[in-house]
Every structure is written in C-alpha cells, then in structure tokens.
PDB file of C-alpha atoms in Angstrom:
ATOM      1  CA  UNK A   1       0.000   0.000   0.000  1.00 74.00           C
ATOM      2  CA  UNK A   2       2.946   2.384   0.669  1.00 84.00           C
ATOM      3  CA  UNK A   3       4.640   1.772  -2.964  1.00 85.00           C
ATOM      4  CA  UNK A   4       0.422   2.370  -4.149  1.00 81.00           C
ATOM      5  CA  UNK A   5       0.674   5.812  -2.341  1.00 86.00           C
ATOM      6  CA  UNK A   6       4.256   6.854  -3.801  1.00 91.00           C
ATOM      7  CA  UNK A   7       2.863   5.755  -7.443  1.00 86.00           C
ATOM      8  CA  UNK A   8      -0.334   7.597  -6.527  1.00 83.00           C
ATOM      9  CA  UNK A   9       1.427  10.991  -5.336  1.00 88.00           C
ATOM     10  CA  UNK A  10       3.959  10.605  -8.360  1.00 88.00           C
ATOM     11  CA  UNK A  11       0.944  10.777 -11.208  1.00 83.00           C
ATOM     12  CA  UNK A  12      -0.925  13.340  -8.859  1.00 84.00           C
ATOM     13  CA  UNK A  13       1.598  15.842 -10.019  1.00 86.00           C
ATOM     14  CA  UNK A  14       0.702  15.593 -13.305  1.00 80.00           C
ATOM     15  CA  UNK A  15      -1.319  18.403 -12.923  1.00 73.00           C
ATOM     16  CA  UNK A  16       1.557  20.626 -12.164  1.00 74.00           C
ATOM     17  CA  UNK A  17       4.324  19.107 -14.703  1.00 72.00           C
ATOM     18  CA  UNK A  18       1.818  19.698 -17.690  1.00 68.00           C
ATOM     19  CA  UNK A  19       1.567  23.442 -17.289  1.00 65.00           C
ATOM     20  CA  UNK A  20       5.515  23.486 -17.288  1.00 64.00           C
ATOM     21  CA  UNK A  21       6.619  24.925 -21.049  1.00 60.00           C
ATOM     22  CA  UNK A  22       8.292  22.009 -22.715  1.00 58.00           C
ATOM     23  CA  UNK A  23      11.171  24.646 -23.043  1.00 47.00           C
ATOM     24  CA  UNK A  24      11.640  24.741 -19.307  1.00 52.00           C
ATOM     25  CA  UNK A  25      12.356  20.625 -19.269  1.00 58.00           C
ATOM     26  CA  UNK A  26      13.909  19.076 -17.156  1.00 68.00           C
ATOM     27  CA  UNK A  27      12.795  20.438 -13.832  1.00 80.00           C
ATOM     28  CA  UNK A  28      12.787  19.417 -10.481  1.00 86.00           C
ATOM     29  CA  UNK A  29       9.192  18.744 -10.168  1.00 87.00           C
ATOM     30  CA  UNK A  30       9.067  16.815 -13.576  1.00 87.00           C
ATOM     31  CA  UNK A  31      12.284  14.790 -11.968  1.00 89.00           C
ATOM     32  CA  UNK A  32      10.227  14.038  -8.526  1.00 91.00           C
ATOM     33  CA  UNK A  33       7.280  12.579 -10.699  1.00 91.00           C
ATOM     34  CA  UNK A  34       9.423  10.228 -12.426  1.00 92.00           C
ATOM     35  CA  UNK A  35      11.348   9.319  -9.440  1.00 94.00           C
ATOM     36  CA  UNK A  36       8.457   8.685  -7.785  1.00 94.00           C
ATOM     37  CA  UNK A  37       6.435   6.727 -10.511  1.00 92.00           C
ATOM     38  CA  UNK A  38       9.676   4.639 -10.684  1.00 94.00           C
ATOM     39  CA  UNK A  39       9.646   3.780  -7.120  1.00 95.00           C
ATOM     40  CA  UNK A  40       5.825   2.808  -6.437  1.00 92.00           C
ATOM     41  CA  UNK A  41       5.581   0.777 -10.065  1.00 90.00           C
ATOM     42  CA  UNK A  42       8.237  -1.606  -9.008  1.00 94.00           C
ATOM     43  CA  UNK A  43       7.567  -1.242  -5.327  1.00 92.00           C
ATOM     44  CA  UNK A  44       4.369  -2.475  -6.298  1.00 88.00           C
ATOM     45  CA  UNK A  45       5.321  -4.913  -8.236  1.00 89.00           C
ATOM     46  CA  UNK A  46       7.978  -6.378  -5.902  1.00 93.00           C
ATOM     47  CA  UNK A  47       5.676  -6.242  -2.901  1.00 88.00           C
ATOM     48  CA  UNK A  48       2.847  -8.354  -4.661  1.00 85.00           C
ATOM     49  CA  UNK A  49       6.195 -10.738  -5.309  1.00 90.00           C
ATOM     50  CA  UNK A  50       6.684 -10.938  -1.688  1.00 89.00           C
ATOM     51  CA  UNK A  51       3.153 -11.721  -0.435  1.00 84.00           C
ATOM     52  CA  UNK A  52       2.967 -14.437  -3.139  1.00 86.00           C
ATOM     53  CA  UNK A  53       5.900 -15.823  -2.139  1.00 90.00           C
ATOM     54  CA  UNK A  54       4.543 -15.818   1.647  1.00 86.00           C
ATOM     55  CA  UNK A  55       1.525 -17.590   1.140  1.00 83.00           C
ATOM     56  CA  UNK A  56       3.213 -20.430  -1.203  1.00 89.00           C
ATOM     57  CA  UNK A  57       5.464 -20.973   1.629  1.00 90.00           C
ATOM     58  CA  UNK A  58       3.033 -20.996   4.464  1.00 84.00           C
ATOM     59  CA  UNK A  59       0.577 -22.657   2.415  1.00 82.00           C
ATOM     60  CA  UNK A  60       1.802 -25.389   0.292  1.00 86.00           C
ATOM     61  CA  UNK A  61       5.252 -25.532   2.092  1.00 89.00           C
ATOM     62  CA  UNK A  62       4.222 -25.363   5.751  1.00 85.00           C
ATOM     63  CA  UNK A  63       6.575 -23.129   6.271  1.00 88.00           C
ATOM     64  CA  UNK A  64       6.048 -20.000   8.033  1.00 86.00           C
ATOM     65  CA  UNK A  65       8.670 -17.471   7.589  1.00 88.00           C
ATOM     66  CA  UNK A  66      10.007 -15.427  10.604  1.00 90.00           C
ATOM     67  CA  UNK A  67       9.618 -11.988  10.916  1.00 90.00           C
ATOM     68  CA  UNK A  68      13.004 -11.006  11.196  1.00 93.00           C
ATOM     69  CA  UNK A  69      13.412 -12.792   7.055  1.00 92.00           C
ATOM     70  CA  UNK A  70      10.384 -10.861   6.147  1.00 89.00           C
ATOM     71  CA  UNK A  71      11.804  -7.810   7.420  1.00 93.00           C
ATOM     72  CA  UNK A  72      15.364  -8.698   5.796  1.00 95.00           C
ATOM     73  CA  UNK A  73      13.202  -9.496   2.147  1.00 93.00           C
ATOM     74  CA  UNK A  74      11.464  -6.341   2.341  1.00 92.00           C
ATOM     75  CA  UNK A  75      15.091  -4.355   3.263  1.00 95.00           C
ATOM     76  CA  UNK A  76      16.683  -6.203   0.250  1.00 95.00           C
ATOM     77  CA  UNK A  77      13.233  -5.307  -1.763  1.00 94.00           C
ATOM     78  CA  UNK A  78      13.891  -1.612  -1.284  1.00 95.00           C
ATOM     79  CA  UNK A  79      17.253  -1.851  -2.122  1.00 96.00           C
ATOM     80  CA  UNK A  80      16.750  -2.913  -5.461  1.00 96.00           C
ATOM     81  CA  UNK A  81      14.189  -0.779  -6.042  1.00 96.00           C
ATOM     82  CA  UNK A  82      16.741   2.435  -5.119  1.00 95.00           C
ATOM     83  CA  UNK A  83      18.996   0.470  -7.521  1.00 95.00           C
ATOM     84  CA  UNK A  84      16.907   0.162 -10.251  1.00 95.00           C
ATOM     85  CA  UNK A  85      15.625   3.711  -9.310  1.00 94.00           C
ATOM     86  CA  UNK A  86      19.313   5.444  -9.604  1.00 94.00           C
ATOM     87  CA  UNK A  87      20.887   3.548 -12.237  1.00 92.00           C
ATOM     88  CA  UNK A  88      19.804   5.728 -15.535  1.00 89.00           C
ATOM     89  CA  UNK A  89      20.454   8.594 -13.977  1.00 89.00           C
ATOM     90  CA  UNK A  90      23.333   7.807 -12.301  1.00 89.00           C
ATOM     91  CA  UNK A  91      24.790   5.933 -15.656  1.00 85.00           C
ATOM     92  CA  UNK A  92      24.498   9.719 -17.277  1.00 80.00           C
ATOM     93  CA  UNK A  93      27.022  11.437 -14.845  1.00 66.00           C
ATOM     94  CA  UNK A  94      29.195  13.805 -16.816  1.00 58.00           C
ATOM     95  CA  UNK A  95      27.694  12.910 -20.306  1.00 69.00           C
ATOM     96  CA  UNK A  96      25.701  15.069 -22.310  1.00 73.00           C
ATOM     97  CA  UNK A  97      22.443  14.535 -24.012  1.00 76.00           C
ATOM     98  CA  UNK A  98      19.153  13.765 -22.821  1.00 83.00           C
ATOM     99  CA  UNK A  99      18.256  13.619 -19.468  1.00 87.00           C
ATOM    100  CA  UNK A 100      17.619  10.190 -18.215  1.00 90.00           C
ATOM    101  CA  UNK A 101      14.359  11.169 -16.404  1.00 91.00           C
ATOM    102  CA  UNK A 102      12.375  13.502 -18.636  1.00 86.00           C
ATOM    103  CA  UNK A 103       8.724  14.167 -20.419  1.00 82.00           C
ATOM    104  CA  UNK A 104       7.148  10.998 -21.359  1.00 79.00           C
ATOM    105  CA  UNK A 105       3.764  11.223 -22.928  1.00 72.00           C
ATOM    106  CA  UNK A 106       1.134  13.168 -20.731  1.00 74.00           C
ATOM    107  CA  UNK A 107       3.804  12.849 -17.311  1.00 81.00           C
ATOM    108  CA  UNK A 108       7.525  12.727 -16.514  1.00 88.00           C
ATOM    109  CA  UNK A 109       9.748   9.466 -16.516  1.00 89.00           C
ATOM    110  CA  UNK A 110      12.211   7.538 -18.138  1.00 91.00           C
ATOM    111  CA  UNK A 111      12.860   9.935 -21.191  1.00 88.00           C
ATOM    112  CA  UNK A 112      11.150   8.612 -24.220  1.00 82.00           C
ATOM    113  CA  UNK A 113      14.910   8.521 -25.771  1.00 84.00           C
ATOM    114  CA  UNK A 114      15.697   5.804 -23.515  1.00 88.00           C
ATOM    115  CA  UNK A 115      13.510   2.555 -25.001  1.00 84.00           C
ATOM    116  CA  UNK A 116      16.267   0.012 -23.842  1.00 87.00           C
ATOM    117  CA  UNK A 117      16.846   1.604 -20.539  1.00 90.00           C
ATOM    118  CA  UNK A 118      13.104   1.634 -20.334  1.00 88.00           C
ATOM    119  CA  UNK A 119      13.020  -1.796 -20.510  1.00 88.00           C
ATOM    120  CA  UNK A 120      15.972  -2.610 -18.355  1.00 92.00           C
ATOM    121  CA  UNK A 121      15.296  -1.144 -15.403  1.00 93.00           C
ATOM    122  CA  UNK A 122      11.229  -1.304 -15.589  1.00 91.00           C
ATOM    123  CA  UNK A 123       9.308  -3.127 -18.102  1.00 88.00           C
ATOM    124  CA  UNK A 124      11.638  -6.676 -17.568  1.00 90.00           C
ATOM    125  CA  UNK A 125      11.004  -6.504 -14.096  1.00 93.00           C
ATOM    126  CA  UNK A 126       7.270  -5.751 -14.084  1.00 89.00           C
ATOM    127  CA  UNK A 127       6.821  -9.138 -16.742  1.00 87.00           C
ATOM    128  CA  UNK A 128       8.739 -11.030 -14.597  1.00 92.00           C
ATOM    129  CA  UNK A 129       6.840 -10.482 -11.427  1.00 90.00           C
ATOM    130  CA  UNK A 130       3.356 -10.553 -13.549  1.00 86.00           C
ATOM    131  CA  UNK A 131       4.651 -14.110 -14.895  1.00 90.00           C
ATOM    132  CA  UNK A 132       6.221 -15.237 -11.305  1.00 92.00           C
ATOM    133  CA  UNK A 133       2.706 -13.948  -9.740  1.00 87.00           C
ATOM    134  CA  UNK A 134       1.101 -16.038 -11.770  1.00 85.00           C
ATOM    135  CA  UNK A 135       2.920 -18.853 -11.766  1.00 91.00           C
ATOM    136  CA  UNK A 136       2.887 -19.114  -8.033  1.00 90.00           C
ATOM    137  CA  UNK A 137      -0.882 -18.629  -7.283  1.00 84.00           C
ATOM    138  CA  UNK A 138      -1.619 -20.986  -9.717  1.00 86.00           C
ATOM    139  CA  UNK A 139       0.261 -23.314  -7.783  1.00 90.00           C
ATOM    140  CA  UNK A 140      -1.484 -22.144  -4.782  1.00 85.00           C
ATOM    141  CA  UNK A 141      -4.833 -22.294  -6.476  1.00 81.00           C
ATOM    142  CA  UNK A 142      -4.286 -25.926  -7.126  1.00 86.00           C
ATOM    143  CA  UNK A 143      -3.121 -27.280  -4.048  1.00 84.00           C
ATOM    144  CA  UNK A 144      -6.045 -25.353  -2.141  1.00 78.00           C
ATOM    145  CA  UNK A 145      -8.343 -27.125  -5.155  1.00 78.00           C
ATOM    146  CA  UNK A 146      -6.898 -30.605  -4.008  1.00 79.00           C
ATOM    147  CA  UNK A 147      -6.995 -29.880  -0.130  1.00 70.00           C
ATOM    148  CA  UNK A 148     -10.320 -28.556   0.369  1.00 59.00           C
ATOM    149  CA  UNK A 149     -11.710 -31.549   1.952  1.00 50.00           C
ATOM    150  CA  UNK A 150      -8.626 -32.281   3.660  1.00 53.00           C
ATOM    151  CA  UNK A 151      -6.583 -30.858   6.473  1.00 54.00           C
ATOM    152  CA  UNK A 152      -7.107 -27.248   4.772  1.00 54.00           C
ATOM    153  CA  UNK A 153     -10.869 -27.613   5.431  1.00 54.00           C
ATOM    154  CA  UNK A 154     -10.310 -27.147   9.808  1.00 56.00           C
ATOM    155  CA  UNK A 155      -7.552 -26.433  11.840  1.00 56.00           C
ATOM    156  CA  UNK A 156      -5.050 -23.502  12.273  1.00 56.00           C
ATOM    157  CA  UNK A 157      -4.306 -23.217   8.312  1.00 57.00           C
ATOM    158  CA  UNK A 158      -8.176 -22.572   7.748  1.00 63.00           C
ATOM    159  CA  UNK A 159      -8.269 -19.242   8.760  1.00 65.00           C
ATOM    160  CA  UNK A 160      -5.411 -18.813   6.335  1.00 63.00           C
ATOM    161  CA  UNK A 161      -6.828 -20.908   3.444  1.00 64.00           C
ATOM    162  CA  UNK A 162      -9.634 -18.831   3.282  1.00 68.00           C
ATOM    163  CA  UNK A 163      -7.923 -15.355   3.193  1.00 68.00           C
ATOM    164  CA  UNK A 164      -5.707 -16.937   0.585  1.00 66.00           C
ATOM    165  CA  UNK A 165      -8.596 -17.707  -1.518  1.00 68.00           C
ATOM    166  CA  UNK A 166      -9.597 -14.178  -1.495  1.00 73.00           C
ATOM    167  CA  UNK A 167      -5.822 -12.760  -1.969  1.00 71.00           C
ATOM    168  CA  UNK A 168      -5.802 -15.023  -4.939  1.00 70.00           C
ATOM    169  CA  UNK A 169      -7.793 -12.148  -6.384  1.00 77.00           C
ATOM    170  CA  UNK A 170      -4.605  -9.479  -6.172  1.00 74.00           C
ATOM    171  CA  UNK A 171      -2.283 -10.771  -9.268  1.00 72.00           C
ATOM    172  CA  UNK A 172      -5.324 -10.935 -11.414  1.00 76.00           C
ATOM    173  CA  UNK A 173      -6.003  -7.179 -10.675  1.00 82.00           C
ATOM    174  CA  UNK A 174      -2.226  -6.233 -11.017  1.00 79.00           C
ATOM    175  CA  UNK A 175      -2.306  -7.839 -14.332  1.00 81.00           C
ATOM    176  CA  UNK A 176      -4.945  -5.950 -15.409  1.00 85.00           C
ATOM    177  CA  UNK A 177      -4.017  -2.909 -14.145  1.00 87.00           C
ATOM    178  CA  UNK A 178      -0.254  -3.130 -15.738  1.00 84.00           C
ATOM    179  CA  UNK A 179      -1.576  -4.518 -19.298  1.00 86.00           C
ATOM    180  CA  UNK A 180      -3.151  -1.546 -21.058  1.00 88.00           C
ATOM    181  CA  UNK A 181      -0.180   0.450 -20.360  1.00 82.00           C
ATOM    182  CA  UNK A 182       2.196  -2.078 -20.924  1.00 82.00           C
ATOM    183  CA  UNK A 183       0.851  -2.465 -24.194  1.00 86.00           C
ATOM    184  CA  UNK A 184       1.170   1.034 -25.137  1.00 84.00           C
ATOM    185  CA  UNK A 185       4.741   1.127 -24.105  1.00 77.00           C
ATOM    186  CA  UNK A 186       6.003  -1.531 -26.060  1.00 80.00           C
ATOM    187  CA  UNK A 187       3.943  -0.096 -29.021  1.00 82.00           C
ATOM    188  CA  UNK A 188       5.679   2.661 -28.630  1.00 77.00           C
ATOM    189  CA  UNK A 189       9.305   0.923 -28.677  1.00 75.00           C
ATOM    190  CA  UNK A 190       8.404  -1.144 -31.657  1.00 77.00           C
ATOM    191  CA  UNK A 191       7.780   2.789 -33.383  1.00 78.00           C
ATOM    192  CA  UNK A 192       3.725   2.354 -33.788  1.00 80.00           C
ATOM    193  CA  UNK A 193       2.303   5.723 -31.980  1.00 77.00           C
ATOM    194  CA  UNK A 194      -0.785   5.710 -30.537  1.00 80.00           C
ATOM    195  CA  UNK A 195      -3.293   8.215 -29.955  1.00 81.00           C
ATOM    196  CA  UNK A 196      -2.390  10.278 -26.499  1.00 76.00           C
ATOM    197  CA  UNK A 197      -6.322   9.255 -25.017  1.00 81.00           C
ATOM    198  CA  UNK A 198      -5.296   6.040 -25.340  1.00 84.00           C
ATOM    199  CA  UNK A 199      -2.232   6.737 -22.886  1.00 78.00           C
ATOM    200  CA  UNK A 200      -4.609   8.633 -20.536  1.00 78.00           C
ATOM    201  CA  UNK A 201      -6.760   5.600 -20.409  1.00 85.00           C
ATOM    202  CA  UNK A 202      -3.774   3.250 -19.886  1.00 84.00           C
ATOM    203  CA  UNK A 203      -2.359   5.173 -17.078  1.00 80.00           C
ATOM    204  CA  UNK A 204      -5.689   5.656 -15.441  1.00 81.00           C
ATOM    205  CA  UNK A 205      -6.048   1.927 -15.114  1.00 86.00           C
ATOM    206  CA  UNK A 206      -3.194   1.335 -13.768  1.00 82.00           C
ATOM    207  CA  UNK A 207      -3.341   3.782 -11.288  1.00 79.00           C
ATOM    208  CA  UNK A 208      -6.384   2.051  -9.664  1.00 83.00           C
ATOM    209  CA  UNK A 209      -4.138  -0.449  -8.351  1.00 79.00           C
ATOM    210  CA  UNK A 210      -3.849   1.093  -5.253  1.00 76.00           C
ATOM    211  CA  UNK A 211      -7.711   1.171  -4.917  1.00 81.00           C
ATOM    212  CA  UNK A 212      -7.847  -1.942  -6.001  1.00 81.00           C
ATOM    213  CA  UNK A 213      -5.900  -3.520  -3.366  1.00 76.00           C
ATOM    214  CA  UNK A 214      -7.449  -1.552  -0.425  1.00 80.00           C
ATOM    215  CA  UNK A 215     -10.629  -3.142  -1.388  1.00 82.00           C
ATOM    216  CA  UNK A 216      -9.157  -6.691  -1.598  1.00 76.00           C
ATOM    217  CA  UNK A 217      -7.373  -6.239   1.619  1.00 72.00           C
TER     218      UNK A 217
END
C-alpha cells in the first residue's frame, strides 16, 4: 500500500508538470514525478512478489517465515528498487544529451529517448513479477483445489486458506491494471504511436491499483 501511495502521489503531479513549457524541461518537479512513478511501479510490483511468495510458503510448504526474514526481504526489496531507481540517472554522470528522467507522454519518466533503458530497469522486471505472480498462485490455487476436503478444510491453516482464496484475487487485478499500459509502451518501442487518449486511459487503469488492493485487503 505504501509503494500504491508513492505511485499515486507521483501521477498526482501531473497536474503541475503539464503546465511546465516544454522549453523549461527538465525540472525538479518533472524529476520528482518520475522518481516517484519509478519507485511505487516496481515497489508495487515487488511487494505483490513478496506476499505471493509468503503464502506459497506458508501454504503449500508449511513453512512460516520469521519476521526477522520478512523484514530482511522487504530491506533487500527496497534496495533494489533504489537500484533500479538510480541507475539511468546515475549511468548519465558527466555525459551530455538527454536527461535520463524527462517528459514521457502526458507525465515525466524515463525519457522517451531511452527505449532500452526503459526496458531494463522497468518493463523486464514488471513481466517477470506478472509471470512469477502467476505462476505461483496458480500453484497455490491448485493445491487449495486438491486440499479442500482435507486438512485445509479445519484447523489452524483454515483461517489462512480462506484469506488466501480471497488474496488469490490481487495478481489478477495487477495484471490488469499493468496490461493496457504495458501495451502502449512496447507499441511505442516497436515505433507504432498511438493516440495520447489512449495513454490517458492506460495510465488511469493502472493507477487504480492502489484502490484496487485496499478493497481486496
């Protein structure tokens, strides 16, 4: 919820970076916006990762992690996030050119120059999580399928089954939150260009994440 409210907070100031004269780019407020849409998307994404990962381990592995590793994954999570986060920028120290974080579309971010680095550092990481997500709670799906009548059905774990059931909900909504958009972008690096309302849809989607999951939770 705390990577929903920097992604949320990061597009909110799209109201202030489109009255900025293109001229003026890049700015500090158009740099906060993409920093901040960097951050949330894969926070996001990596924090979905990590309560997937939870419940296959509790669930199907009867293994219930201790808080001190959960607190060590989620450390480890941020850190690659402020990797991923820094690395364009950082990469275009004392080089001239384009700004690494810059207008892209109807908000700031990666700088529509940078199609590789775009995929590097954001795209590849989003697909992988969508496919491990998916992956995993299909796994989960099945075994609570086969155990329903069994040792699932009472018992501590019950309690837990049941949420689980419902939380099997959340990588179907961040799926279809991150499609429409994803689509665009990688329209957009194979050279087709799209009509902007079609962008404003896409990033209206998948900014509902964030309501999405309060109501799930």
């Amino acid at each position: 919820l705390s990577s929903d409210f920097v992604q949320a907070l990061g597009f909110s100031l799209s109201w202030a970076v489109s009255s900025i004269p293109t001229a003026a780019y890049p700015t500090r407020l158009c740099k906060t916006q993409s920093i901040l849409i960097q951050i949330g998307d894969l926070g996001s994404a990596f924090s979905s990762l990590v309560i997937c990962l939870n419940l296959l381990l509790i669930l199907v592995f009867r293994i219930t992690p201790a808080t001190r590793w959960l607190m060590v994954t989620l450390l480890v999570e941020w850190i690659i996030i402020g990797i991923l986060a820094s690395a364009g920028p950082i990469s275009r120290i004392g080089k001239e050119g384009v700004p690494f974080y810059g207008p892209s579309g109807s908000w700031c971010w990666v700088n529509s120059a940078y199609q590789l680095e775009r995929l590097l550092v954001h795209y590849l990481w989003v697909f992988i999580v969508a496919f491990l997500n998916l992956l995993f709670y299909s796994i989960i799906a099945i075994y609570l399928r086969h155990h329903d009548g069994g040792r699932l059905a009472s018992g501590p774990l019950a309690q837990t089954a049941n949420i689980s059931r419902v939380m099997l909900i959340y990588p179907v909504v961040y799926v279809a939150t991150i499609l429409p958009l994803s689509i665009y972008r990688c329209a957009a690096m194979a050279g087709d260009h799209w009509n902007i309302h079609i962008l404003l849809g896409a990033g209206a989607v998948f900014t509902l994440s964030g309501a999405a999951n309060c109501i799930i939770y």
